[in-house]
């Protein structure tokens, strides 16, 4: 039988519920539970928030965009040969999908309002468009096989400004020589919460833009590339750039929307500082708890030393006591943190204002690797904190300790 563990268990079970040590012990358990619970919730919300924002950005620009070099600052650039470049891109193992796109500026006119927009033409030859995730009303674009679709998607902001709804029709005036007019039907309404997109872009069929520009089916405005691993964006972009013809360029999404990605990076840094402070408070409380336990049990330590117990055995006794408190606190912290995340994930009880937070509810992302790291970090730092005050035991003299009051 492990004597140190046995005595530790007896101390745990026989503690006076009204003693000062009992109160401090409860505070230590609560601090560990609250610290771990807050860390779990913080990481789940932060990662969910970052993934939500990134997915909205990627739905409009993918990870990489390949287009032709052009000194013109307009969104309408010279076309590229879609099939030939697409074939080259698919030779890279990191490339997941390649989608064609084209831009065309236009003015939407309704009986009461006029609004300038950019029409983004897309297709779904390589699978469903990620724009589908932003749809909040109506249906996505319908792509007939024999003709260009007259369906368009408007943002909720645009629809409110123009007093349009799903099923409404509007005239689009395309600025070119000669000017062209097309009548489109609003098949659906999207919302990203990001003004960069919601105030500018209308989504339509790329074949409409080909017809307006008199392009054959082989030409596109550019190609959007989605990678299998976003973390390898910079390396893959360099490799693709080296393989492209001299007259083509490649734009990274992190450079096109640098402000948004810098903001997300700043959030990560702030949360890490916050979490370090939480761990520090939890470990400090544990150190204080073990100190108080040692002072309150000074007589017992003196008796045990007089009976032949070694410093290491007594140190183990308080170590097991601290370990018991840590495990209890972590169990409660995991239950509270994961429980809160589960409630928010499934029932969405905490809403957000999309105008300020870019989404309508607090997002939750389940990352069990991060959960494991948080538990290991909390457990490790707390155990190290437990060891610090136990070295006070070696300085306690049996004769003095027995007389200690």
CSV table of N, CA and C in Angstrom, one decimal, residues 151-251:
chain,number,residue,atom,x,y,z
A,151,UNK,N,-30.8,34.3,-63.8
A,151,UNK,CA,-30.9,34.4,-62.3
A,151,UNK,C,-29.7,35.2,-61.8
A,152,UNK,N,-29.9,36.0,-60.7
A,152,UNK,CA,-28.8,36.6,-60.0
A,152,UNK,C,-29.0,36.5,-58.5
A,153,UNK,N,-27.9,36.7,-57.8
A,153,UNK,CA,-28.0,36.7,-56.3
A,153,UNK,C,-27.6,38.2,-55.9
A,154,UNK,N,-28.5,38.7,-55.1
A,154,UNK,CA,-28.2,40.1,-54.5
A,154,UNK,C,-27.9,39.9,-53.0
A,155,UNK,N,-27.1,40.8,-52.5
A,155,UNK,CA,-26.9,40.8,-51.0
A,155,UNK,C,-28.2,41.4,-50.4
A,156,UNK,N,-28.3,41.1,-49.1
A,156,UNK,CA,-29.5,41.7,-48.4
A,156,UNK,C,-29.4,43.2,-48.4
A,157,UNK,N,-28.2,43.8,-48.2
A,157,UNK,CA,-28.1,45.2,-48.2
A,157,UNK,C,-28.6,45.8,-49.6
A,158,UNK,N,-28.2,45.2,-50.7
A,158,UNK,CA,-28.6,45.7,-52.0
A,158,UNK,C,-30.1,45.5,-52.2
A,159,UNK,N,-30.6,44.4,-51.7
A,159,UNK,CA,-32.1,44.2,-51.9
A,159,UNK,C,-32.9,45.2,-51.1
A,160,UNK,N,-32.4,45.5,-49.9
A,160,UNK,CA,-33.1,46.5,-49.1
A,160,UNK,C,-33.0,47.9,-49.8
A,161,UNK,N,-31.8,48.3,-50.3
A,161,UNK,CA,-31.7,49.6,-50.9
A,161,UNK,C,-32.5,49.7,-52.2
A,162,UNK,N,-32.6,48.6,-52.9
A,162,UNK,CA,-33.4,48.7,-54.2
A,162,UNK,C,-34.8,48.2,-54.1
A,163,UNK,N,-35.2,47.9,-52.8
A,163,UNK,CA,-36.6,47.4,-52.6
A,163,UNK,C,-36.9,46.2,-53.5
A,164,UNK,N,-36.0,45.3,-53.6
A,164,UNK,CA,-36.2,44.1,-54.3
A,164,UNK,C,-36.3,42.9,-53.4
A,165,UNK,N,-37.0,41.8,-53.8
A,165,UNK,CA,-37.1,40.6,-53.0
A,165,UNK,C,-37.0,39.4,-54.0
A,166,UNK,N,-37.0,38.2,-53.4
A,166,UNK,CA,-36.8,37.0,-54.2
A,166,UNK,C,-38.0,37.0,-55.3
A,167,UNK,N,-37.6,36.8,-56.5
A,167,UNK,CA,-38.6,36.7,-57.6
A,167,UNK,C,-38.8,38.1,-58.3
A,168,UNK,N,-38.2,39.1,-57.8
A,168,UNK,CA,-38.3,40.4,-58.4
A,168,UNK,C,-37.4,40.5,-59.7
A,169,UNK,N,-37.7,41.4,-60.6
A,169,UNK,CA,-36.9,41.6,-61.8
A,169,UNK,C,-36.3,43.0,-61.8
A,170,UNK,N,-35.1,43.1,-62.4
A,170,UNK,CA,-34.5,44.5,-62.4
A,170,UNK,C,-33.7,44.6,-63.7
A,171,UNK,N,-33.5,45.8,-64.2
A,171,UNK,CA,-32.7,46.1,-65.4
A,171,UNK,C,-31.3,46.3,-65.0
A,172,UNK,N,-30.3,45.7,-65.7
A,172,UNK,CA,-28.9,45.9,-65.4
A,172,UNK,C,-28.4,46.6,-66.7
A,173,UNK,N,-27.8,47.8,-66.5
A,173,UNK,CA,-27.1,48.6,-67.5
A,173,UNK,C,-25.6,48.3,-67.5
A,174,UNK,N,-25.1,47.7,-68.5
A,174,UNK,CA,-23.6,47.4,-68.5
A,174,UNK,C,-22.9,48.5,-69.3
A,175,UNK,N,-21.9,49.0,-68.7
A,175,UNK,CA,-21.2,50.2,-69.2
A,175,UNK,C,-20.1,49.7,-70.2
A,176,UNK,N,-20.4,49.8,-71.5
A,176,UNK,CA,-19.5,49.4,-72.6
A,176,UNK,C,-19.9,50.0,-73.8
A,177,UNK,N,-19.2,49.8,-74.9
A,177,UNK,CA,-19.5,50.4,-76.2
A,177,UNK,C,-19.9,49.4,-77.2
A,178,UNK,N,-21.1,49.3,-77.6
A,178,UNK,CA,-22.2,50.1,-77.1
A,178,UNK,C,-22.8,49.6,-75.8
A,179,UNK,N,-23.5,50.4,-75.0
A,179,UNK,CA,-24.0,50.0,-73.7
A,179,UNK,C,-25.0,48.8,-74.0
A,180,UNK,N,-25.1,47.9,-73.0
A,180,UNK,CA,-26.0,46.8,-73.1
A,180,UNK,C,-27.0,46.8,-71.9
A,181,UNK,N,-28.2,46.3,-72.1
A,181,UNK,CA,-29.2,46.3,-71.1
A,181,UNK,C,-29.7,44.8,-71.0
A,182,UNK,N,-29.7,44.3,-69.8
A,182,UNK,CA,-30.2,42.9,-69.5
A,182,UNK,C,-31.2,43.0,-68.4
A,183,UNK,N,-32.2,42.1,-68.5
A,183,UNK,CA,-33.2,42.0,-67.4
A,183,UNK,C,-32.9,40.7,-66.7
A,184,UNK,N,-32.7,40.8,-65.4
A,184,UNK,CA,-32.4,39.6,-64.5
A,184,UNK,C,-33.4,39.5,-63.4
A,185,UNK,N,-33.6,38.2,-63.0
A,185,UNK,CA,-34.5,37.9,-61.9
A,185,UNK,C,-33.7,37.6,-60.7
A,186,UNK,N,-34.1,38.1,-59.5
A,186,UNK,CA,-33.5,37.8,-58.3
A,186,UNK,C,-33.9,36.4,-57.8
A,187,UNK,N,-33.1,35.4,-57.9
A,187,UNK,CA,-33.4,34.1,-57.5
A,187,UNK,C,-33.1,33.8,-56.0
A,188,UNK,N,-32.2,34.6,-55.5
A,188,UNK,CA,-31.8,34.4,-54.1
A,188,UNK,C,-31.1,35.7,-53.5
A,189,UNK,N,-31.1,35.7,-52.2
A,189,UNK,CA,-30.4,36.8,-51.5
A,189,UNK,C,-29.4,36.2,-50.5
A,190,UNK,N,-28.2,36.8,-50.6
A,190,UNK,CA,-27.1,36.3,-49.7
A,190,UNK,C,-26.7,37.3,-48.7
A,191,UNK,N,-26.0,36.9,-47.7
A,191,UNK,CA,-25.5,37.8,-46.7
A,191,UNK,C,-24.2,37.3,-46.1
A,192,UNK,N,-23.1,38.0,-46.2
A,192,UNK,CA,-21.8,37.6,-45.5
A,192,UNK,C,-21.6,38.4,-44.3
A,193,UNK,N,-22.2,39.6,-44.2
A,193,UNK,CA,-21.8,40.5,-43.1
A,193,UNK,C,-20.6,41.4,-43.3
A,194,UNK,N,-19.9,41.1,-44.4
A,194,UNK,CA,-18.7,41.9,-44.8
A,194,UNK,C,-19.0,42.9,-45.8
A,195,UNK,N,-18.9,44.1,-45.5
A,195,UNK,CA,-19.3,45.2,-46.4
A,195,UNK,C,-18.5,45.2,-47.7
A,196,UNK,N,-17.3,44.6,-47.7
A,196,UNK,CA,-16.4,44.5,-48.9
A,196,UNK,C,-17.2,43.7,-50.0
A,197,UNK,N,-18.0,42.8,-49.6
A,197,UNK,CA,-18.8,42.0,-50.5
A,197,UNK,C,-20.2,42.4,-50.7
A,198,UNK,N,-20.9,42.6,-49.5
A,198,UNK,CA,-22.3,42.9,-49.5
A,198,UNK,C,-22.7,44.2,-50.2
A,199,UNK,N,-21.8,45.2,-50.2
A,199,UNK,CA,-22.1,46.4,-50.8
A,199,UNK,C,-21.7,46.5,-52.3
A,200,UNK,N,-21.1,45.5,-52.8
A,200,UNK,CA,-20.5,45.6,-54.2
A,200,UNK,C,-20.9,44.5,-55.2
A,201,UNK,N,-21.1,43.3,-54.7
A,201,UNK,CA,-21.1,42.2,-55.7
A,201,UNK,C,-22.5,41.6,-55.9
A,202,UNK,N,-22.8,41.4,-57.1
A,202,UNK,CA,-24.0,40.6,-57.6
A,202,UNK,C,-23.4,39.4,-58.2
A,203,UNK,N,-24.0,38.2,-57.9
A,203,UNK,CA,-23.5,36.9,-58.5
A,203,UNK,C,-24.4,36.4,-59.6
A,204,UNK,N,-23.8,36.1,-60.7
A,204,UNK,CA,-24.6,35.6,-61.9
A,204,UNK,C,-23.9,34.5,-62.6
A,205,UNK,N,-24.4,34.2,-63.8
A,205,UNK,CA,-23.9,33.2,-64.6
A,205,UNK,C,-22.7,33.8,-65.5
A,206,UNK,N,-21.6,33.1,-65.5
A,206,UNK,CA,-20.4,33.6,-66.2
A,206,UNK,C,-20.7,33.7,-67.7
A,207,UNK,N,-21.7,32.9,-68.2
A,207,UNK,CA,-22.0,32.9,-69.6
A,207,UNK,C,-22.6,34.2,-70.1
A,208,UNK,N,-23.3,34.9,-69.1
A,208,UNK,CA,-23.8,36.2,-69.4
A,208,UNK,C,-22.7,37.2,-69.7
A,209,UNK,N,-21.6,37.1,-69.0
A,209,UNK,CA,-20.5,38.0,-69.2
A,209,UNK,C,-19.8,37.7,-70.5
A,210,UNK,N,-19.7,36.4,-70.8
A,210,UNK,CA,-19.1,36.0,-72.0
A,210,UNK,C,-19.9,36.6,-73.2
A,211,UNK,N,-21.2,36.5,-73.1
A,211,UNK,CA,-22.0,37.1,-74.2
A,211,UNK,C,-21.8,38.6,-74.3
A,212,UNK,N,-21.8,39.2,-73.2
A,212,UNK,CA,-21.6,40.7,-73.2
A,212,UNK,C,-20.3,41.1,-73.8
A,213,UNK,N,-19.2,40.3,-73.5
A,213,UNK,CA,-17.9,40.6,-74.0
A,213,UNK,C,-17.6,40.0,-75.3
A,214,UNK,N,-18.5,39.2,-75.8
A,214,UNK,CA,-18.2,38.5,-77.1
A,214,UNK,C,-17.0,37.5,-76.9
A,215,UNK,N,-17.0,36.8,-75.8
A,215,UNK,CA,-15.9,35.8,-75.6
A,215,UNK,C,-16.4,34.5,-76.0
A,216,UNK,N,-15.5,33.6,-76.6
A,216,UNK,CA,-15.9,32.2,-76.8
A,216,UNK,C,-15.9,31.5,-75.4
A,217,UNK,N,-16.4,30.3,-75.4
A,217,UNK,CA,-16.5,29.5,-74.2
A,217,UNK,C,-15.2,29.2,-73.6
A,218,UNK,N,-14.1,29.3,-74.3
A,218,UNK,CA,-12.8,28.9,-73.8
A,218,UNK,C,-12.1,30.1,-72.9
A,219,UNK,N,-12.7,31.3,-73.0
A,219,UNK,CA,-12.1,32.4,-72.3
A,219,UNK,C,-12.8,32.7,-71.0
A,220,UNK,N,-12.1,33.1,-70.0
A,220,UNK,CA,-12.6,33.4,-68.7
A,220,UNK,C,-11.9,34.7,-68.1
A,221,UNK,N,-12.4,35.3,-67.2
A,221,UNK,CA,-11.8,36.5,-66.6
A,221,UNK,C,-10.6,36.1,-65.7
A,222,UNK,N,-10.7,34.9,-65.1
A,222,UNK,CA,-9.7,34.4,-64.2
A,222,UNK,C,-10.1,33.1,-63.6
A,223,UNK,N,-9.2,32.5,-62.8
A,223,UNK,CA,-9.5,31.2,-62.2
A,223,UNK,C,-9.3,31.3,-60.7
A,224,UNK,N,-10.2,30.8,-59.9
A,224,UNK,CA,-10.1,30.7,-58.5
A,224,UNK,C,-9.6,29.3,-58.1
A,225,UNK,N,-8.6,29.3,-57.2
A,225,UNK,CA,-8.0,28.0,-56.9
A,225,UNK,C,-8.2,27.8,-55.4
A,226,UNK,N,-8.8,26.7,-55.0
A,226,UNK,CA,-8.9,26.2,-53.6
A,226,UNK,C,-7.9,25.2,-53.4
A,227,UNK,N,-7.1,25.3,-52.3
A,227,UNK,CA,-6.1,24.4,-51.9
A,227,UNK,C,-6.6,23.3,-50.9
A,228,UNK,N,-5.9,22.2,-50.9
A,228,UNK,CA,-6.3,21.2,-49.9
A,228,UNK,C,-5.9,21.6,-48.5
A,229,UNK,N,-4.8,22.4,-48.3
A,229,UNK,CA,-4.3,22.8,-47.1
A,229,UNK,C,-4.0,24.3,-47.1
A,230,UNK,N,-4.8,25.1,-46.5
A,230,UNK,CA,-4.7,26.6,-46.5
A,230,UNK,C,-3.3,27.0,-45.9
A,231,UNK,N,-2.8,26.2,-44.9
A,231,UNK,CA,-1.6,26.6,-44.2
A,231,UNK,C,-0.4,26.6,-45.2
A,232,UNK,N,-0.5,25.9,-46.3
A,232,UNK,CA,0.6,25.9,-47.3
A,232,UNK,C,0.3,26.9,-48.4
A,233,UNK,N,-0.4,27.9,-48.1
A,233,UNK,CA,-0.8,28.9,-49.2
A,233,UNK,C,0.5,29.5,-49.8
A,234,UNK,N,1.4,30.1,-49.0
A,234,UNK,CA,2.5,30.8,-49.6
A,234,UNK,C,3.4,29.9,-50.4
A,235,UNK,N,3.7,28.7,-49.9
A,235,UNK,CA,4.6,27.8,-50.7
A,235,UNK,C,4.0,27.4,-52.0
A,236,UNK,N,2.7,27.0,-51.9
A,236,UNK,CA,2.0,26.6,-53.1
A,236,UNK,C,1.9,27.7,-54.1
A,237,UNK,N,1.6,28.9,-53.7
A,237,UNK,CA,1.5,30.1,-54.6
A,237,UNK,C,2.8,30.3,-55.3
A,238,UNK,N,3.9,30.2,-54.6
A,238,UNK,CA,5.2,30.4,-55.3
A,238,UNK,C,5.4,29.3,-56.3
A,239,UNK,N,5.1,28.0,-56.0
A,239,UNK,CA,5.3,26.9,-57.0
A,239,UNK,C,4.4,27.1,-58.2
A,240,UNK,N,3.1,27.6,-58.0
A,240,UNK,CA,2.2,27.8,-59.2
A,240,UNK,C,2.7,28.9,-60.0
A,241,UNK,N,3.2,30.0,-59.3
A,241,UNK,CA,3.6,31.2,-60.1
A,241,UNK,C,4.8,30.8,-61.0
A,242,UNK,N,5.7,30.0,-60.5
A,242,UNK,CA,6.9,29.6,-61.4
A,242,UNK,C,6.4,28.8,-62.6
A,243,UNK,N,5.3,28.1,-62.5
A,243,UNK,CA,4.9,27.3,-63.6
A,243,UNK,C,3.9,28.0,-64.6
A,244,UNK,N,3.4,29.2,-64.2
A,244,UNK,CA,2.5,29.9,-65.1
A,244,UNK,C,3.2,30.7,-66.2
A,245,UNK,N,2.5,30.9,-67.3
A,245,UNK,CA,3.1,31.8,-68.4
A,245,UNK,C,3.4,33.2,-67.8
A,246,UNK,N,4.4,33.9,-68.5
A,246,UNK,CA,4.9,35.1,-68.1
A,246,UNK,C,3.8,36.2,-68.0
A,247,UNK,N,2.7,36.1,-68.7
A,247,UNK,CA,1.7,37.2,-68.8
A,247,UNK,C,0.6,36.9,-67.8
A,248,UNK,N,0.7,35.9,-66.9
A,248,UNK,CA,-0.3,35.7,-65.9
A,248,UNK,C,0.2,36.0,-64.5
A,249,UNK,N,-0.6,36.4,-63.6
A,249,UNK,CA,-0.2,36.7,-62.2
A,249,UNK,C,-1.1,35.8,-61.3
A,250,UNK,N,-0.6,35.7,-60.1
A,250,UNK,CA,-1.4,35.0,-59.0
A,250,UNK,C,-1.5,35.9,-57.8
A,251,UNK,N,-2.7,36.0,-57.3
A,251,UNK,CA,-3.0,36.8,-56.1
A,251,UNK,C,-3.5,35.9,-55.0
